[in-house]
mmCIF file of C-alpha atoms and ligand atoms in Angstrom:
data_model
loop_
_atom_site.group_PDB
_atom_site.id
_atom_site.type_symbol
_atom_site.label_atom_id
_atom_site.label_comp_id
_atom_site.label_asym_id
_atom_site.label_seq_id
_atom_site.Cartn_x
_atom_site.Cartn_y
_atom_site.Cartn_z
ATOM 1 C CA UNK F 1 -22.035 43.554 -14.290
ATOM 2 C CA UNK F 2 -20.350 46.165 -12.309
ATOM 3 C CA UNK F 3 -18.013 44.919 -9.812
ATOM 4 C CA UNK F 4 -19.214 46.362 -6.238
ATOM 5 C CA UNK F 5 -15.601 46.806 -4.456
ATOM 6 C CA UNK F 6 -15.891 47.071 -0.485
ATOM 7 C CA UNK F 7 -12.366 45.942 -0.181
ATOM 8 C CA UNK F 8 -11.359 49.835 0.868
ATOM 9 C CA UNK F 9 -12.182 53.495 0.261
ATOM 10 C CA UNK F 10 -8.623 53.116 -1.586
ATOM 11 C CA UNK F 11 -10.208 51.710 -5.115
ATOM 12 C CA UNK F 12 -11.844 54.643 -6.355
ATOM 13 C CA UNK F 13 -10.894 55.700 -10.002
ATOM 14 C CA UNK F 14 -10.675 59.531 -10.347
ATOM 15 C CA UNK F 15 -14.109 60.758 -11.741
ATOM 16 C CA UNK F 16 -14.033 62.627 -15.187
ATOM 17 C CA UNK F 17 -14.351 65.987 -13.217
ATOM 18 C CA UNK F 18 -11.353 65.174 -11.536
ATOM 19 C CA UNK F 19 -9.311 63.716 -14.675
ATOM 20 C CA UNK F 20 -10.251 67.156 -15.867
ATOM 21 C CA UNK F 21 -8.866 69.261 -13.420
ATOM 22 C CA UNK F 22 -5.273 67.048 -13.735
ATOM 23 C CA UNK F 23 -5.243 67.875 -17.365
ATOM 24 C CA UNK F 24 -6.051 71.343 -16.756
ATOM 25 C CA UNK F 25 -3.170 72.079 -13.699
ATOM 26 C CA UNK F 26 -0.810 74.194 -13.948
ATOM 27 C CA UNK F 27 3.071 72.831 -12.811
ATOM 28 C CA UNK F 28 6.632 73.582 -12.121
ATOM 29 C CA UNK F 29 9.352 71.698 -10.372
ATOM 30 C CA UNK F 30 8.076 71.283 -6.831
ATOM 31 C CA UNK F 31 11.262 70.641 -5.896
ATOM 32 C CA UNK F 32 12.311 73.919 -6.088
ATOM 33 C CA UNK F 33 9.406 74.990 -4.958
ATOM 34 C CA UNK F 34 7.889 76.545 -8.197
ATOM 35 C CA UNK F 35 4.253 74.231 -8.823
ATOM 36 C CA UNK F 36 1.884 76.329 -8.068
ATOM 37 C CA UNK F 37 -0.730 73.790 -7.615
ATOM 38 C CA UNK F 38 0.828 72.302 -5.006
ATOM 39 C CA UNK F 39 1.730 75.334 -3.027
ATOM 40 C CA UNK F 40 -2.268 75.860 -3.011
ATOM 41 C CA UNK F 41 -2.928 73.106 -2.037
ATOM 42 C CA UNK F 42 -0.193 72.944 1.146
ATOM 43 C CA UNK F 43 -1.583 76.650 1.542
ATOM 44 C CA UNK F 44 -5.406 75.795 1.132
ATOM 45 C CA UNK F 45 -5.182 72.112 3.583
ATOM 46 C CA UNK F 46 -2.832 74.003 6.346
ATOM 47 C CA UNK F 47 -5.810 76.869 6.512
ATOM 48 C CA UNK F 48 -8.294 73.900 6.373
ATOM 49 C CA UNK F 49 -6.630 72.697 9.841
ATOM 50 C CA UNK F 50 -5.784 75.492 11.256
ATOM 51 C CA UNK F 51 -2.241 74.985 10.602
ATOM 52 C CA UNK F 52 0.567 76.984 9.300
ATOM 53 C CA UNK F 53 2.328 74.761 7.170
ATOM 54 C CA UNK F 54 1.658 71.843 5.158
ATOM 55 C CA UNK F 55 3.916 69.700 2.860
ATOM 56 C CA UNK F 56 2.551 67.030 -0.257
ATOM 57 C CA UNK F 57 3.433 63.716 0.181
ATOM 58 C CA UNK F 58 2.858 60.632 -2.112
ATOM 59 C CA UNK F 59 1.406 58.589 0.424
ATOM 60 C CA UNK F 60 -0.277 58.721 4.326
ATOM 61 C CA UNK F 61 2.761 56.121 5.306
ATOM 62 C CA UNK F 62 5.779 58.708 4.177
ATOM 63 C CA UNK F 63 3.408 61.414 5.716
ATOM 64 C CA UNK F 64 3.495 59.652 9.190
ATOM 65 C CA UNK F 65 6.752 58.489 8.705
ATOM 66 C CA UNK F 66 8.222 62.042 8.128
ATOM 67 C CA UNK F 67 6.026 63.455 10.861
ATOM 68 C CA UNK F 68 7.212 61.011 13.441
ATOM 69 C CA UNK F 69 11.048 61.581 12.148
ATOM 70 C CA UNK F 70 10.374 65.514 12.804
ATOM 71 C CA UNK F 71 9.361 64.942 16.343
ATOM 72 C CA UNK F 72 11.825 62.349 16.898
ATOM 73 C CA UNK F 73 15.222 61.403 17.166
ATOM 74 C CA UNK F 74 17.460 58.309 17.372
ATOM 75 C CA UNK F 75 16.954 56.415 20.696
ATOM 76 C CA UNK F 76 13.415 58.469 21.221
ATOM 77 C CA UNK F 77 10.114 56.805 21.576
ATOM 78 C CA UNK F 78 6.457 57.182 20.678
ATOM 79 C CA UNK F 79 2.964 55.653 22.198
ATOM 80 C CA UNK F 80 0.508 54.378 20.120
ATOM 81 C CA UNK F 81 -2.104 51.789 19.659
ATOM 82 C CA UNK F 82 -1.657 48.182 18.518
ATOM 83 C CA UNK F 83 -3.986 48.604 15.696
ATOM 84 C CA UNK F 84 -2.930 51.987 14.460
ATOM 85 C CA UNK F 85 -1.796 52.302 11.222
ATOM 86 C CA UNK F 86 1.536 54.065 12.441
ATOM 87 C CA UNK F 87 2.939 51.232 14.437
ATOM 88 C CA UNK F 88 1.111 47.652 13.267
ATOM 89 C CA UNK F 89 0.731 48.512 8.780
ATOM 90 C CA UNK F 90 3.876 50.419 8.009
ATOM 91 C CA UNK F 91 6.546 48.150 7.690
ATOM 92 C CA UNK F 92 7.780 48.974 11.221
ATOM 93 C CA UNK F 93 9.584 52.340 9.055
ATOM 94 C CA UNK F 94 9.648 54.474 12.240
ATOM 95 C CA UNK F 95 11.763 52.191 13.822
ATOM 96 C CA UNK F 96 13.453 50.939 10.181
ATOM 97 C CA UNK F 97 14.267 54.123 9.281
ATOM 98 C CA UNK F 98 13.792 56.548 12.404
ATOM 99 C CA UNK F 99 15.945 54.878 14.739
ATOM 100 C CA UNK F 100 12.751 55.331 16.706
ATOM 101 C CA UNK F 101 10.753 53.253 18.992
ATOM 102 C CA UNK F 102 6.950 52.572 19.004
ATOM 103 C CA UNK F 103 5.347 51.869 22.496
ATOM 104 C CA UNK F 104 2.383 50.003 21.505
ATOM 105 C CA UNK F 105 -0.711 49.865 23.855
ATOM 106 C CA UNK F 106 -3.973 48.221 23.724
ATOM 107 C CA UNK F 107 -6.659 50.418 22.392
ATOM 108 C CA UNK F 108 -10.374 50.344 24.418
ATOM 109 C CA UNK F 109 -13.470 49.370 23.045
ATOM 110 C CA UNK F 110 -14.190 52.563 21.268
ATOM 111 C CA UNK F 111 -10.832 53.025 19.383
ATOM 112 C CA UNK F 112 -9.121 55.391 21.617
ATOM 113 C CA UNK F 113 -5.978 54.780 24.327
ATOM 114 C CA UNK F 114 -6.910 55.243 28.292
ATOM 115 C CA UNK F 115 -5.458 57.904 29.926
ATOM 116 C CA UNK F 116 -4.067 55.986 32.286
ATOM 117 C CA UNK F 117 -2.305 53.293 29.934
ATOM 118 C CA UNK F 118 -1.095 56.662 28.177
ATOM 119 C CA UNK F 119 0.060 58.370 31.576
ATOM 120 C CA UNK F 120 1.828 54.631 32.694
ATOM 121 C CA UNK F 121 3.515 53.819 29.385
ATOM 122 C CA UNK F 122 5.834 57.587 29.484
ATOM 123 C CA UNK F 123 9.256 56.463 30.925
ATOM 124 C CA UNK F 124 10.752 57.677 33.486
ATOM 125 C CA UNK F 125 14.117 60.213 32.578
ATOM 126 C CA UNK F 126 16.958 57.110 32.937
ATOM 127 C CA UNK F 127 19.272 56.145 31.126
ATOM 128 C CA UNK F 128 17.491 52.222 30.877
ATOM 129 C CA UNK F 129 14.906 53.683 28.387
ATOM 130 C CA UNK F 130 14.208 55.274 25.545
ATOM 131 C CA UNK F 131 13.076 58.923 25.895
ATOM 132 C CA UNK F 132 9.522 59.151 25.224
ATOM 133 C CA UNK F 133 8.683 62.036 22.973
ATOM 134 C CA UNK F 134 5.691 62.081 20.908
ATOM 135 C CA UNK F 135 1.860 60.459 21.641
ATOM 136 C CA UNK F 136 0.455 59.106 18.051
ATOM 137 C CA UNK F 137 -3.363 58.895 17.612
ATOM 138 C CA UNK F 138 -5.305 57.831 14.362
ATOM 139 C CA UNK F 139 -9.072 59.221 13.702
ATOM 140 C CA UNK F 140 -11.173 57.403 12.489
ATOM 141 C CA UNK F 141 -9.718 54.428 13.696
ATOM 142 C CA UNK F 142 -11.023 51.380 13.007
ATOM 143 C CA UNK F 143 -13.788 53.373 10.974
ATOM 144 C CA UNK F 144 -14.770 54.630 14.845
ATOM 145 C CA UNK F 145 -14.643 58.641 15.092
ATOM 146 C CA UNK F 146 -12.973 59.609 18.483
ATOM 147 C CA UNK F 147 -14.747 62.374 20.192
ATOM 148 C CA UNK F 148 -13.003 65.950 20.638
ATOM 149 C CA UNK F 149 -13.306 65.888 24.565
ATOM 150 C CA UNK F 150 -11.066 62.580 24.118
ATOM 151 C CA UNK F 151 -8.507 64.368 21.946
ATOM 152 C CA UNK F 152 -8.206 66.972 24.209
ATOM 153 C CA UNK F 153 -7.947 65.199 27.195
ATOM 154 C CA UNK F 154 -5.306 63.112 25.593
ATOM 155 C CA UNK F 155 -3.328 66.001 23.775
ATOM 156 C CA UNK F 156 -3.198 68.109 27.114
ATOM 157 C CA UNK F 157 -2.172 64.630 29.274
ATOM 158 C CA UNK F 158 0.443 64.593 26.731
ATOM 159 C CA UNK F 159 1.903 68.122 27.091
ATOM 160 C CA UNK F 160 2.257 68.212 30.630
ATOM 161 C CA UNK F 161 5.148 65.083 29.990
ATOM 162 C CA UNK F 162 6.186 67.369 27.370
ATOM 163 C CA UNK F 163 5.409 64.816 24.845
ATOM 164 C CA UNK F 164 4.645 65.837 21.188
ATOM 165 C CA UNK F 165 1.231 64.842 19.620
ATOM 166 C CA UNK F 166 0.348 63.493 16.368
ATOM 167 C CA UNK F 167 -2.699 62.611 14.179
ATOM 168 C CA UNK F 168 -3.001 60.156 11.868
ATOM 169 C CA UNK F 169 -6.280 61.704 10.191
ATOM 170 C CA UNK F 170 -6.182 59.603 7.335
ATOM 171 C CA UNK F 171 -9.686 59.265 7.344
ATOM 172 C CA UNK F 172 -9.817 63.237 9.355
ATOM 173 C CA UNK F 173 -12.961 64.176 7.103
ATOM 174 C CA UNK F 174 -14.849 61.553 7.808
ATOM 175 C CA UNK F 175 -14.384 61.718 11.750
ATOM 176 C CA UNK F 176 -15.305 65.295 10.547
ATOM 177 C CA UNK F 177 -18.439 64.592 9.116
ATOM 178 C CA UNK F 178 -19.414 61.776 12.025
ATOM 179 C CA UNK F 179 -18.844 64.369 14.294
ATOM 180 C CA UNK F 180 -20.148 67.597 12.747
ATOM 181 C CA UNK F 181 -17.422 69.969 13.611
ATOM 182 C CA UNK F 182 -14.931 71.494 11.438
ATOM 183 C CA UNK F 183 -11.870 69.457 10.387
ATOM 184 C CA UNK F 184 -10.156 72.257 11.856
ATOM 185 C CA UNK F 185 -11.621 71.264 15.750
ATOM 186 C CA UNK F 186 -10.223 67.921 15.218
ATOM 187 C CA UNK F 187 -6.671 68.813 14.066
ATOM 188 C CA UNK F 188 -6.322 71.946 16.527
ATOM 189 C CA UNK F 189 -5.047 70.006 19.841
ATOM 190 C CA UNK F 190 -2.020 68.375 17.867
ATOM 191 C CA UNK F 191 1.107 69.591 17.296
ATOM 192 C CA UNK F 192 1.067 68.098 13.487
ATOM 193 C CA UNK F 193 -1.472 65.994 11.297
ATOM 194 C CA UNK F 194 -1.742 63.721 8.478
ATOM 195 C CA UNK F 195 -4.317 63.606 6.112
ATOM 196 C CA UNK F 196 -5.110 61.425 3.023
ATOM 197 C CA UNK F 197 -6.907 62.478 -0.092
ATOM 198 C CA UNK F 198 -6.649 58.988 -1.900
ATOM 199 C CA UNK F 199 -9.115 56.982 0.603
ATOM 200 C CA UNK F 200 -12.275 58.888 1.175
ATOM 201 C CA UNK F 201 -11.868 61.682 -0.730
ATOM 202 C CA UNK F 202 -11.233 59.834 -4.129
ATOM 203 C CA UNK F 203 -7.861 61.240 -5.555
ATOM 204 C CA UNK F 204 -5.909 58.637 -7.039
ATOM 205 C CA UNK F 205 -2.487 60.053 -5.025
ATOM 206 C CA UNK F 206 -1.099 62.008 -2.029
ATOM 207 C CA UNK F 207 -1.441 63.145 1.340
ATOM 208 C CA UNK F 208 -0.356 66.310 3.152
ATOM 209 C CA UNK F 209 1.281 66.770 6.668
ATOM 210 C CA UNK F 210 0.253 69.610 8.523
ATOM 211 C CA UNK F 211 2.579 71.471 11.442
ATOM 212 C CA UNK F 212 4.111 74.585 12.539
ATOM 213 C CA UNK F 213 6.092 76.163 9.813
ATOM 214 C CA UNK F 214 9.193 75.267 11.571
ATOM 215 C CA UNK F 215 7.834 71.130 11.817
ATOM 216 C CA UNK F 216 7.384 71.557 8.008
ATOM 217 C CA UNK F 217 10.556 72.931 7.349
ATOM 218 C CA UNK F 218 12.323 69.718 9.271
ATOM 219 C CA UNK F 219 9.467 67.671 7.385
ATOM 220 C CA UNK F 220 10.554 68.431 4.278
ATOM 221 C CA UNK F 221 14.261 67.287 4.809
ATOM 222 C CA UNK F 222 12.871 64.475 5.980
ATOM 223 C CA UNK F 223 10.693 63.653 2.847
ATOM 224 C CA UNK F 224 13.264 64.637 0.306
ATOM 225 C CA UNK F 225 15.860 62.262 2.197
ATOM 226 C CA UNK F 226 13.042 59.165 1.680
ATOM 227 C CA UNK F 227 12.356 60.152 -1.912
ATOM 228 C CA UNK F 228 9.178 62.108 -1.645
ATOM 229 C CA UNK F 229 10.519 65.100 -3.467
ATOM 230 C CA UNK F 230 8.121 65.100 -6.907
ATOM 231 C CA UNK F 231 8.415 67.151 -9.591
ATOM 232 C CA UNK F 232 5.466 68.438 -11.841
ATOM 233 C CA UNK F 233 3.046 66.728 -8.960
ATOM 234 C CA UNK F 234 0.980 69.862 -9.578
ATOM 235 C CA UNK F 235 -1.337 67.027 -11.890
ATOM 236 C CA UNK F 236 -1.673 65.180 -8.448
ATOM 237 C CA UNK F 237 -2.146 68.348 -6.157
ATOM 238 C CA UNK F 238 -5.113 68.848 -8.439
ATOM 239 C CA UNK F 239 -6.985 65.923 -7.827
ATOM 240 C CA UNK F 240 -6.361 66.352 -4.308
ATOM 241 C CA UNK F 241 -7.936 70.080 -4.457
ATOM 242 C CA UNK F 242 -10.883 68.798 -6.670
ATOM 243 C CA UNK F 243 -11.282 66.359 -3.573
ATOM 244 C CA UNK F 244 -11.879 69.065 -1.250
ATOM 245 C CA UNK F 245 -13.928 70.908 -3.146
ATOM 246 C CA UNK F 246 -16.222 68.164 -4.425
ATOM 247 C CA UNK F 247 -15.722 65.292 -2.134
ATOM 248 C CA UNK F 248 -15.486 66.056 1.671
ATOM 249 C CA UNK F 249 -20.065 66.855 2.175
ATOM 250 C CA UNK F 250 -20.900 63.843 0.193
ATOM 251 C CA UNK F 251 -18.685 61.368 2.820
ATOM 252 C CA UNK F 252 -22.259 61.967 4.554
ATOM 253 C CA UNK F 253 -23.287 59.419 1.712
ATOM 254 C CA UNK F 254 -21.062 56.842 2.827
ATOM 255 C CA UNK F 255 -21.847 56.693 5.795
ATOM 256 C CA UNK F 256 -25.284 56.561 5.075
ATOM 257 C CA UNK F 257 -24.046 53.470 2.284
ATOM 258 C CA UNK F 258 -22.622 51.619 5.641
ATOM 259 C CA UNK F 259 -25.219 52.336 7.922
ATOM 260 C CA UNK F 260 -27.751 50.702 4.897
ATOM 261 C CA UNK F 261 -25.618 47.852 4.649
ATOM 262 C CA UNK F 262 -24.768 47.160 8.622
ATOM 263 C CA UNK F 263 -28.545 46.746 8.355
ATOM 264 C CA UNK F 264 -29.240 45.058 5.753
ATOM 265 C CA UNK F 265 -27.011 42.201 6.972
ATOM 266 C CA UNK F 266 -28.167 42.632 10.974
ATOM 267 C CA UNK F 267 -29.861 39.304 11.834
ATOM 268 C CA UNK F 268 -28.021 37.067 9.552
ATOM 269 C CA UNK F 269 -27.065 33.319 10.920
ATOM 270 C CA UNK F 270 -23.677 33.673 12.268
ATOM 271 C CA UNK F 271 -22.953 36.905 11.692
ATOM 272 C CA UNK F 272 -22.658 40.025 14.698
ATOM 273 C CA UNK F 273 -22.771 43.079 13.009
ATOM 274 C CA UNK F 274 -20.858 46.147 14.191
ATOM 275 C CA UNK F 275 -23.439 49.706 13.905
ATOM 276 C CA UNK F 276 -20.987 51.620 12.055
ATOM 277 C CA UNK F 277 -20.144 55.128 12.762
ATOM 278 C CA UNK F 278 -18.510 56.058 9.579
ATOM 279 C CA UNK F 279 -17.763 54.260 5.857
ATOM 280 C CA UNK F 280 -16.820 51.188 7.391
ATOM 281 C CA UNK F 281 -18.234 48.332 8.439
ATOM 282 C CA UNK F 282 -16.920 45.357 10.255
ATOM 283 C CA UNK F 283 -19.039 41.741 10.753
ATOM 284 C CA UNK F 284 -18.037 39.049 12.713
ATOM 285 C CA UNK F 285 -18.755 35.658 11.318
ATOM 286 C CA UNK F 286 -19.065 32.275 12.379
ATOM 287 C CA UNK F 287 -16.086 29.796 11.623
ATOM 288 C CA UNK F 288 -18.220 26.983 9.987
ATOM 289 C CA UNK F 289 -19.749 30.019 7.927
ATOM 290 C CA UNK F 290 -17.126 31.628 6.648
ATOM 291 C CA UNK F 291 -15.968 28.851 4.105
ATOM 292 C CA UNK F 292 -16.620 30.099 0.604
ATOM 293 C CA UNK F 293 -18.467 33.513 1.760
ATOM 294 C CA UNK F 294 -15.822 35.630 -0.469
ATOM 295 C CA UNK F 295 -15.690 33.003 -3.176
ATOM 296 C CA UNK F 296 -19.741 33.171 -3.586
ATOM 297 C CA UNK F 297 -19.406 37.042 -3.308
ATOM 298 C CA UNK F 298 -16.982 36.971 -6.127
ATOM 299 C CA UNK F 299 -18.993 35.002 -7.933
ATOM 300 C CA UNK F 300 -21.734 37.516 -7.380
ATOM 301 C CA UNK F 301 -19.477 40.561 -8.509
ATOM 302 C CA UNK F 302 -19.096 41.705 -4.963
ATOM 303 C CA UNK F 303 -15.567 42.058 -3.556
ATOM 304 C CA UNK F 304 -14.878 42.308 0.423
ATOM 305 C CA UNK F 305 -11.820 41.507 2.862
ATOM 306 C CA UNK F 306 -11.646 39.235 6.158
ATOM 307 C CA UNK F 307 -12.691 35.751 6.826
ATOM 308 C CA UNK F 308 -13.827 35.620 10.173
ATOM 309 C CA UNK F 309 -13.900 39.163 10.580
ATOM 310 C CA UNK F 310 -15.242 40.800 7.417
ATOM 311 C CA UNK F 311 -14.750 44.102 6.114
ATOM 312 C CA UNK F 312 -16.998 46.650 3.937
ATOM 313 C CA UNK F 313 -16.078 50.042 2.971
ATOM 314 C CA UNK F 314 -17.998 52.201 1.314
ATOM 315 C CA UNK F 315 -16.828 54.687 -0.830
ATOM 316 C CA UNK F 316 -17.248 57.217 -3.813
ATOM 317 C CA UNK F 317 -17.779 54.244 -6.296
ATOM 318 C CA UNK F 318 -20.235 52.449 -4.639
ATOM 319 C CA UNK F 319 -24.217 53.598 -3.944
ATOM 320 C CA UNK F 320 -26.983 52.474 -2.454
ATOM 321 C CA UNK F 321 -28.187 49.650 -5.474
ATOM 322 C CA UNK F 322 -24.036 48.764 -5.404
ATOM 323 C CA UNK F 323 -24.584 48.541 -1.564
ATOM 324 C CA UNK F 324 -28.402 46.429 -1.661
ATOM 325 C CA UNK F 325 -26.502 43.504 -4.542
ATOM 326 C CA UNK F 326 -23.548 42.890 -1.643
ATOM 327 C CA UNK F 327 -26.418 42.264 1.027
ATOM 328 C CA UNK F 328 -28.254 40.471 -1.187
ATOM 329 C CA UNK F 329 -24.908 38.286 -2.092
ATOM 330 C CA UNK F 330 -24.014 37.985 1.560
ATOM 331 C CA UNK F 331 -27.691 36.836 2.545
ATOM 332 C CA UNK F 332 -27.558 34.084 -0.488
ATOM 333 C CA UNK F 333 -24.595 32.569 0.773
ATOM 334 C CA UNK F 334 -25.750 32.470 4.945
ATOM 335 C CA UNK F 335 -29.247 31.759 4.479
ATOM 336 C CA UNK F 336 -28.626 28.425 1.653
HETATM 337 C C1 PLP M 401 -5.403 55.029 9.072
HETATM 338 C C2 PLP M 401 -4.411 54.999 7.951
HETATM 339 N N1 PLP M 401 -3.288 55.717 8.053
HETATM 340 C C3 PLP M 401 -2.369 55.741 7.077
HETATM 341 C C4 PLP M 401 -2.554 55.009 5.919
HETATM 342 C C5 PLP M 401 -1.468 55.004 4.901
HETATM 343 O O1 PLP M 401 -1.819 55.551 3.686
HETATM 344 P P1 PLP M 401 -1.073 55.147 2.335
HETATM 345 O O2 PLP M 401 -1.683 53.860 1.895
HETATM 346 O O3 PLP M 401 -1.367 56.299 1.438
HETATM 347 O O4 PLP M 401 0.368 55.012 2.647
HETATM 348 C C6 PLP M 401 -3.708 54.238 5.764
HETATM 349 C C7 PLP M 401 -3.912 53.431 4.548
HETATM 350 O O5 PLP M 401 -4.868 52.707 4.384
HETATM 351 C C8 PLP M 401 -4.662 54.234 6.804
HETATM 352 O O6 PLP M 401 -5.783 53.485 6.730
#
């Protein structure tokens, strides 16, 4: 039996197509510059967003973590949301690493920060505080795509306190696709952007910032000084431009996957189900429920995360019959 893994959009295996086009690339020694794959690929994802430069990175945490070190310095600041990835699930490395300091604030029903807890959260020029420098969003957050009107309002709040802006757009293609606008509308108010090609998109590696060319230049210090600097990653710039070329329409699928499975489990005893807007979909269970849910699903080849709060994610691996055996698992379990 096929295992049915909702756990993330991070457990896809590369397809054959894509195993292919690894084999196939053509390398050098990025770090001097000379892999041509991956300077099409930094060329071909900065055009994609409207950017001028873009640098490969392993991961979406040494993306963000290089971005945030190129607009900040020791003793600076940034504001972001308790939830995002680039203050609550990276190790705390801005701070760690940065000498910089995350302002956390509490996000609003649909994902995104007020203006106002934005606009009261920028300290005042004194010597008690850090220096707040640089506003952080992520989109999709929590699977929720945050409209362009929001961006911009946010971005342009930002400028006039001279603040810095930048998008964690790990999932940037799928807000894309929610939204129906060009990745390029969603990445144009910020000053710099991350993007992921191992969650959606189905590479097995990497991530690119995007910035001015002058960002990237300080970017790429930055990266070589945390041990980003890769060799023949030409192999994993590959996958990553396979991705865009094969992967980035059919996200429509997933969402279509989570929309098919917020439904099929609406109505369940105990459980509130969350419409989703993208691939993910969160359900909020009852305590005296919960015991043994993921146990049974395991049982039942179907792997998810949470307790109380579950989590499904669909993804490149999973379709619609993957999708109908986790309802059916989850409906076992809540209706025995
Ligand atoms: C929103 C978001 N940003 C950044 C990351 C970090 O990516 P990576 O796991 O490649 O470091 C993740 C990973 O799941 C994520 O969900």
């Amino acid at each position: 039996m096929k295992t049915v893994d909702l756990r993330s959009d991070t457990v896809t295996k590369p397809t054959a197509a894509m195993r292919a086009a690894m084999a196939m690339a053509e390398v050098g020694d990025d770090v001097f510059g000379d892999d041509p794959t991956v300077n099409l690929l930094q060329e071909r994802i900065a055009s994609l967003l409207g950017k001028e430069a873009a640098l490969f990175v392993p991961s979406g945490t040494q993306g963000n973590l290089v971005g945030i070190m190129s607009h900040c310095g020791r003793g600076d600041e940034y504001l972001v949301g308790q939830m995002a990835h680039t203050y609550r699930w990276e190790g705390g490395g801005a701070a760690a690493l940065g000498s910089v300091q995350p302002q956390p604030l509490e996000h609003e029903a649909d994902g995104s920060l007020s203006l106002a807890r934005i606009e009261g959260a920028i300290k005042p020029d004194d010597s008690h505080f850090a220096r707040t420098r640089l506003l952080c969003l992520e989109n999709t957050i929590g699977g929720k795509a945050l409209p362009l009107e929001y961006l911009e309002a946010a971005t342009a709040l930002a400028r006039r306190h001279d603040l810095s802006t930048h998008l964690d757009g790990a999932r940037l293609f799928n807000a894309a696709v929610r939204l129906g606008v060009p990745a390029a509308a969603i990445a144009a108010p910020f000053d710099s952007v991350s993007v992921c090609f191992s969650k959606g998109l189905g590479a097995p590696v990497g991530s690119a910032l995007v910035g001015s060319r002058r960002f990237i230049r300080s970017a790429h210090r930055w990266r070589k000084m945390v041990g980003g600097g890769m060799r023949q990653a030409g192999i994993l710039a590959a996958a990553a431009l396979h991705a865009l070329d094969h992967h980035v329409d059919r996200l429509a699928e997933d969402h279509a996957n989570a929309a098919r499975l917020a439904e099929g489990l609406a109505g369940l005893p105990g459980l509130t189900v969350e419409p989703p807007q993208t691939n993910i979909v969160f359900a909020d269970l009852q305590g005296d429920r919960a015991a043994g849910l993921m146990e049974h699903l395991k049982s039942r080849g179907v792997l998810a995360t949470g307790l109380y709060r579950l989590r499904f994610v669909t993804h490149l691996d999973v379709d619609a019959e993957g999708v109908d055996r986790a309802v059916a698992a989850v409906r076992e379990h809540l209706l025995a």
